[in-house]
Amino acid sequence: MIDVEIRRQQGDFALEVAFAVPAEGVLGLVGPSGAGKSTLFSCLAGHTRPDAGRIALNGRVLFDSAAGINLPPARRGIGVIFQDGLLFPHMSVRGNLRYGARALDPAHEARLVEVLALAPLLNRRPGVLSGGERQRVAIARALMARPDLMLLDEPLSGLDAGRRDEVMTLLEDLRAQTAAPMIYISHAAEEIRRLADRVLSLRAGCISGTVGGPAPRPAVHPFVPAPPAGAARWVG
Ligand code: ADP
């Protein structure tokens, strides 16, 4: 389970969310600009400290204000992918991939190189890659560490339509082929429709409901039903 119950105040803005969803498939996170999506991501990844609450991933506590636990990002088992596929410019693609690995596993590396079609790129530097290629490398690098959870923050927004479709197809394949569940921020209804098994909608720092979503797939839990009025917690 991805079990989250956190509060954070920043200026006038308060993030106050509580949800529990199975750690499988893709959880879409949607909401207007300023709703708190990036803040929630940053709290999950460990870059931002909530004022209070608890975050647990498959029973492993990543943050617990009452118990004084706040694991650093590198120990959370979470892979993060941003809009522009941040890579180290001075390293080759292969170097970037290996930087992300906890320990080198040649078979795992070979599989990611194949799935993400990276073989022709391995000796190149990020500066000579297209946006779509950079994003594929960033996805592979995050997966090298075998994360328990992947966070993707608008990963397609910097790509043109053709590349977007290519990387989207890849993400669909990854959803089927890797065990790592994903939380996926997007403004694009089409991306959420294609990828997400469940959708959380944020508004003004609070969970406001569920939206959109794909056609039901076998072996996938349904959307989290709307809670009764006044309920503070979502359980999927
Ligand atoms: P989203 O990702 O949904 O667009 P954000 O999480 O980036 O929303 O921002 C949520 C709110 O928090 C916004 O009102 C933003 O202005 C505010 N905010 C973000 N970072 C800070 C900060 N460091 N200090 C004060 N307010 C912040």
PDB file of N, CA, C and O in Angstrom, residues 5-17 39 42-44 47-55 63-70 76:
ATOM      1  N   GLU A   5      -0.606  10.308   4.924  1.00  0.00           N
ATOM      2  CA  GLU A   5      -1.464  11.191   5.725  1.00  0.00           C
ATOM      3  C   GLU A   5      -0.565  12.325   6.197  1.00  0.00           C
ATOM      4  O   GLU A   5       0.186  12.170   7.162  1.00  0.00           O
ATOM      5  N   ILE A   6      -0.569  13.437   5.459  1.00  0.00           N
ATOM      6  CA  ILE A   6       0.392  14.499   5.774  1.00  0.00           C
ATOM      7  C   ILE A   6      -0.251  15.878   5.721  1.00  0.00           C
ATOM      8  O   ILE A   6      -1.282  16.082   5.085  1.00  0.00           O
ATOM      9  N   ARG A   7       0.436  16.785   6.402  1.00  0.00           N
ATOM     10  CA  ARG A   7       0.013  18.179   6.420  1.00  0.00           C
ATOM     11  C   ARG A   7       1.244  19.053   6.243  1.00  0.00           C
ATOM     12  O   ARG A   7       2.297  18.768   6.817  1.00  0.00           O
ATOM     13  N   ARG A   8       1.145  20.067   5.407  1.00  0.00           N
ATOM     14  CA  ARG A   8       2.243  21.022   5.285  1.00  0.00           C
ATOM     15  C   ARG A   8       1.691  22.408   4.948  1.00  0.00           C
ATOM     16  O   ARG A   8       0.891  22.559   4.033  1.00  0.00           O
ATOM     17  N   GLN A   9       2.168  23.388   5.709  1.00  0.00           N
ATOM     18  CA  GLN A   9       1.760  24.781   5.470  1.00  0.00           C
ATOM     19  C   GLN A   9       2.920  25.491   4.791  1.00  0.00           C
ATOM     20  O   GLN A   9       4.058  25.394   5.242  1.00  0.00           O
ATOM     21  N   GLN A  10       2.666  26.157   3.679  1.00  0.00           N
ATOM     22  CA  GLN A  10       3.707  27.007   3.085  1.00  0.00           C
ATOM     23  C   GLN A  10       3.064  28.326   2.681  1.00  0.00           C
ATOM     24  O   GLN A  10       2.269  28.381   1.760  1.00  0.00           O
ATOM     25  N   GLY A  11       3.410  29.374   3.408  1.00  0.00           N
ATOM     26  CA  GLY A  11       2.742  30.660   3.227  1.00  0.00           C
ATOM     27  C   GLY A  11       1.265  30.506   3.524  1.00  0.00           C
ATOM     28  O   GLY A  11       0.882  29.907   4.533  1.00  0.00           O
ATOM     29  N   ASP A  12       0.430  30.982   2.589  1.00  0.00           N
ATOM     30  CA  ASP A  12      -1.023  30.884   2.774  1.00  0.00           C
ATOM     31  C   ASP A  12      -1.562  29.512   2.396  1.00  0.00           C
ATOM     32  O   ASP A  12      -2.736  29.217   2.612  1.00  0.00           O
ATOM     33  N   PHE A  13      -0.712  28.711   1.775  1.00  0.00           N
ATOM     34  CA  PHE A  13      -1.188  27.444   1.212  1.00  0.00           C
ATOM     35  C   PHE A  13      -1.015  26.303   2.214  1.00  0.00           C
ATOM     36  O   PHE A  13       0.038  26.162   2.834  1.00  0.00           O
ATOM     37  N   ALA A  14      -2.060  25.495   2.353  1.00  0.00           N
ATOM     38  CA  ALA A  14      -1.968  24.322   3.228  1.00  0.00           C
ATOM     39  C   ALA A  14      -2.248  23.062   2.424  1.00  0.00           C
ATOM     40  O   ALA A  14      -3.283  22.953   1.760  1.00  0.00           O
ATOM     41  N   LEU A  15      -1.309  22.120   2.461  1.00  0.00           N
ATOM     42  CA  LEU A  15      -1.547  20.795   1.868  1.00  0.00           C
ATOM     43  C   LEU A  15      -2.004  19.889   3.003  1.00  0.00           C
ATOM     44  O   LEU A  15      -1.340  19.791   4.037  1.00  0.00           O
ATOM     45  N   GLU A  16      -3.135  19.254   2.803  1.00  0.00           N
ATOM     46  CA  GLU A  16      -3.651  18.358   3.838  1.00  0.00           C
ATOM     47  C   GLU A  16      -4.308  17.172   3.136  1.00  0.00           C
ATOM     48  O   GLU A  16      -5.440  17.277   2.658  1.00  0.00           O
ATOM     49  N   VAL A  17      -3.563  16.069   3.021  1.00  0.00           N
ATOM     50  CA  VAL A  17      -4.075  14.922   2.266  1.00  0.00           C
ATOM     51  C   VAL A  17      -3.928  13.630   3.063  1.00  0.00           C
ATOM     52  O   VAL A  17      -2.996  13.466   3.846  1.00  0.00           O
ATOM     53  N   THR A  39       4.038  19.799  -4.471  1.00  0.00           N
ATOM     54  CA  THR A  39       4.366  19.760  -3.040  1.00  0.00           C
ATOM     55  C   THR A  39       4.168  18.346  -2.502  1.00  0.00           C
ATOM     56  O   THR A  39       5.009  17.827  -1.762  1.00  0.00           O
ATOM     57  N   SER A  42       6.992  16.207  -3.750  1.00  0.00           N
ATOM     58  CA  SER A  42       8.235  16.523  -3.070  1.00  0.00           C
ATOM     59  C   SER A  42       8.248  15.925  -1.653  1.00  0.00           C
ATOM     60  O   SER A  42       9.290  15.464  -1.177  1.00  0.00           O
ATOM     61  N   CYS A  43       7.090  15.913  -1.013  1.00  0.00           N
ATOM     62  CA  CYS A  43       6.990  15.290   0.317  1.00  0.00           C
ATOM     63  C   CYS A  43       7.199  13.777   0.210  1.00  0.00           C
ATOM     64  O   CYS A  43       7.870  13.161   1.034  1.00  0.00           O
ATOM     65  N   LEU A  44       6.634  13.157  -0.839  1.00  0.00           N
ATOM     66  CA  LEU A  44       6.794  11.712  -1.011  1.00  0.00           C
ATOM     67  C   LEU A  44       8.256  11.370  -1.302  1.00  0.00           C
ATOM     68  O   LEU A  44       8.811  10.418  -0.746  1.00  0.00           O
ATOM     69  N   HIS A  47      12.106  15.432  -0.558  1.00  0.00           N
ATOM     70  CA  HIS A  47      12.782  16.718  -0.749  1.00  0.00           C
ATOM     71  C   HIS A  47      12.133  17.811   0.094  1.00  0.00           C
ATOM     72  O   HIS A  47      12.722  18.858   0.324  1.00  0.00           O
ATOM     73  N   THR A  48      10.893  17.590   0.487  1.00  0.00           N
ATOM     74  CA  THR A  48      10.170  18.554   1.327  1.00  0.00           C
ATOM     75  C   THR A  48       9.659  17.810   2.555  1.00  0.00           C
ATOM     76  O   THR A  48       9.131  16.703   2.430  1.00  0.00           O
ATOM     77  N   ARG A  49       9.807  18.440   3.724  1.00  0.00           N
ATOM     78  CA  ARG A  49       9.388  17.770   4.958  1.00  0.00           C
ATOM     79  C   ARG A  49       7.981  18.242   5.330  1.00  0.00           C
ATOM     80  O   ARG A  49       7.757  19.451   5.517  1.00  0.00           O
ATOM     81  N   PRO A  50       7.036  17.304   5.439  1.00  0.00           N
ATOM     82  CA  PRO A  50       5.703  17.709   5.922  1.00  0.00           C
ATOM     83  C   PRO A  50       5.817  18.234   7.356  1.00  0.00           C
ATOM     84  O   PRO A  50       6.755  17.878   8.079  1.00  0.00           O
ATOM     85  N   ASP A  51       4.881  19.071   7.751  1.00  0.00           N
ATOM     86  CA  ASP A  51       4.881  19.544   9.144  1.00  0.00           C
ATOM     87  C   ASP A  51       4.492  18.410  10.078  1.00  0.00           C
ATOM     88  O   ASP A  51       4.959  18.344  11.214  1.00  0.00           O
ATOM     89  N   ALA A  52       3.612  17.565   9.589  1.00  0.00           N
ATOM     90  CA  ALA A  52       3.141  16.474  10.445  1.00  0.00           C
ATOM     91  C   ALA A  52       2.593  15.362   9.573  1.00  0.00           C
ATOM     92  O   ALA A  52       2.225  15.575   8.416  1.00  0.00           O
ATOM     93  N   GLY A  53       2.537  14.161  10.134  1.00  0.00           N
ATOM     94  CA  GLY A  53       1.895  13.054   9.437  1.00  0.00           C
ATOM     95  C   GLY A  53       2.796  11.855   9.262  1.00  0.00           C
ATOM     96  O   GLY A  53       3.813  11.713   9.965  1.00  0.00           O
ATOM     97  N   ARG A  54       2.417  11.044   8.286  1.00  0.00           N
ATOM     98  CA  ARG A  54       3.071   9.750   8.115  1.00  0.00           C
ATOM     99  C   ARG A  54       2.993   9.343   6.649  1.00  0.00           C
ATOM    100  O   ARG A  54       1.968   9.569   5.991  1.00  0.00           O
ATOM    101  N   ILE A  55       4.086   8.755   6.141  1.00  0.00           N
ATOM    102  CA  ILE A  55       4.104   8.192   4.790  1.00  0.00           C
ATOM    103  C   ILE A  55       4.703   6.793   4.898  1.00  0.00           C
ATOM    104  O   ILE A  55       5.809   6.638   5.434  1.00  0.00           O
ATOM    105  N   PHE A  63       8.295   8.380   6.473  1.00  0.00           N
ATOM    106  CA  PHE A  63       8.195   9.611   7.266  1.00  0.00           C
ATOM    107  C   PHE A  63       7.152   9.391   8.345  1.00  0.00           C
ATOM    108  O   PHE A  63       6.077   8.852   8.078  1.00  0.00           O
ATOM    109  N   ASP A  64       7.516   9.786   9.548  1.00  0.00           N
ATOM    110  CA  ASP A  64       6.547   9.722  10.641  1.00  0.00           C
ATOM    111  C   ASP A  64       6.944  10.798  11.644  1.00  0.00           C
ATOM    112  O   ASP A  64       7.946  10.656  12.354  1.00  0.00           O
ATOM    113  N   SER A  65       6.200  11.890  11.646  1.00  0.00           N
ATOM    114  CA  SER A  65       6.601  13.027  12.487  1.00  0.00           C
ATOM    115  C   SER A  65       6.567  12.639  13.957  1.00  0.00           C
ATOM    116  O   SER A  65       7.447  13.029  14.730  1.00  0.00           O
ATOM    117  N   ALA A  66       5.583  11.834  14.353  1.00  0.00           N
ATOM    118  CA  ALA A  66       5.466  11.470  15.770  1.00  0.00           C
ATOM    119  C   ALA A  66       6.637  10.591  16.213  1.00  0.00           C
ATOM    120  O   ALA A  66       7.122  10.701  17.340  1.00  0.00           O
ATOM    121  N   ALA A  67       7.100   9.729  15.301  1.00  0.00           N
ATOM    122  CA  ALA A  67       8.193   8.818  15.664  1.00  0.00           C
ATOM    123  C   ALA A  67       9.565   9.396  15.318  1.00  0.00           C
ATOM    124  O   ALA A  67      10.589   8.756  15.540  1.00  0.00           O
ATOM    125  N   GLY A  68       9.587  10.606  14.741  1.00  0.00           N
ATOM    126  CA  GLY A  68      10.869  11.231  14.398  1.00  0.00           C
ATOM    127  C   GLY A  68      11.578  10.548  13.238  1.00  0.00           C
ATOM    128  O   GLY A  68      12.800  10.564  13.149  1.00  0.00           O
ATOM    129  N   ILE A  69      10.818   9.942  12.321  1.00  0.00           N
ATOM    130  CA  ILE A  69      11.420   9.272  11.155  1.00  0.00           C
ATOM    131  C   ILE A  69      11.263  10.151   9.917  1.00  0.00           C
ATOM    132  O   ILE A  69      10.163  10.640   9.641  1.00  0.00           O
ATOM    133  N   ASN A  70      12.358  10.370   9.203  1.00  0.00           N
ATOM    134  CA  ASN A  70      12.317  11.121   7.943  1.00  0.00           C
ATOM    135  C   ASN A  70      13.460  10.627   7.061  1.00  0.00           C
ATOM    136  O   ASN A  70      14.548  11.185   7.058  1.00  0.00           O
ATOM    137  N   ARG A  76      14.585   6.114   0.189  1.00  0.00           N
ATOM    138  CA  ARG A  76      13.135   5.888   0.152  1.00  0.00           C
ATOM    139  C   ARG A  76      12.712   4.811  -0.837  1.00  0.00           C
ATOM    140  O   ARG A  76      11.575   4.365  -0.830  1.00  0.00           O
TER     141      ARG A  76
END
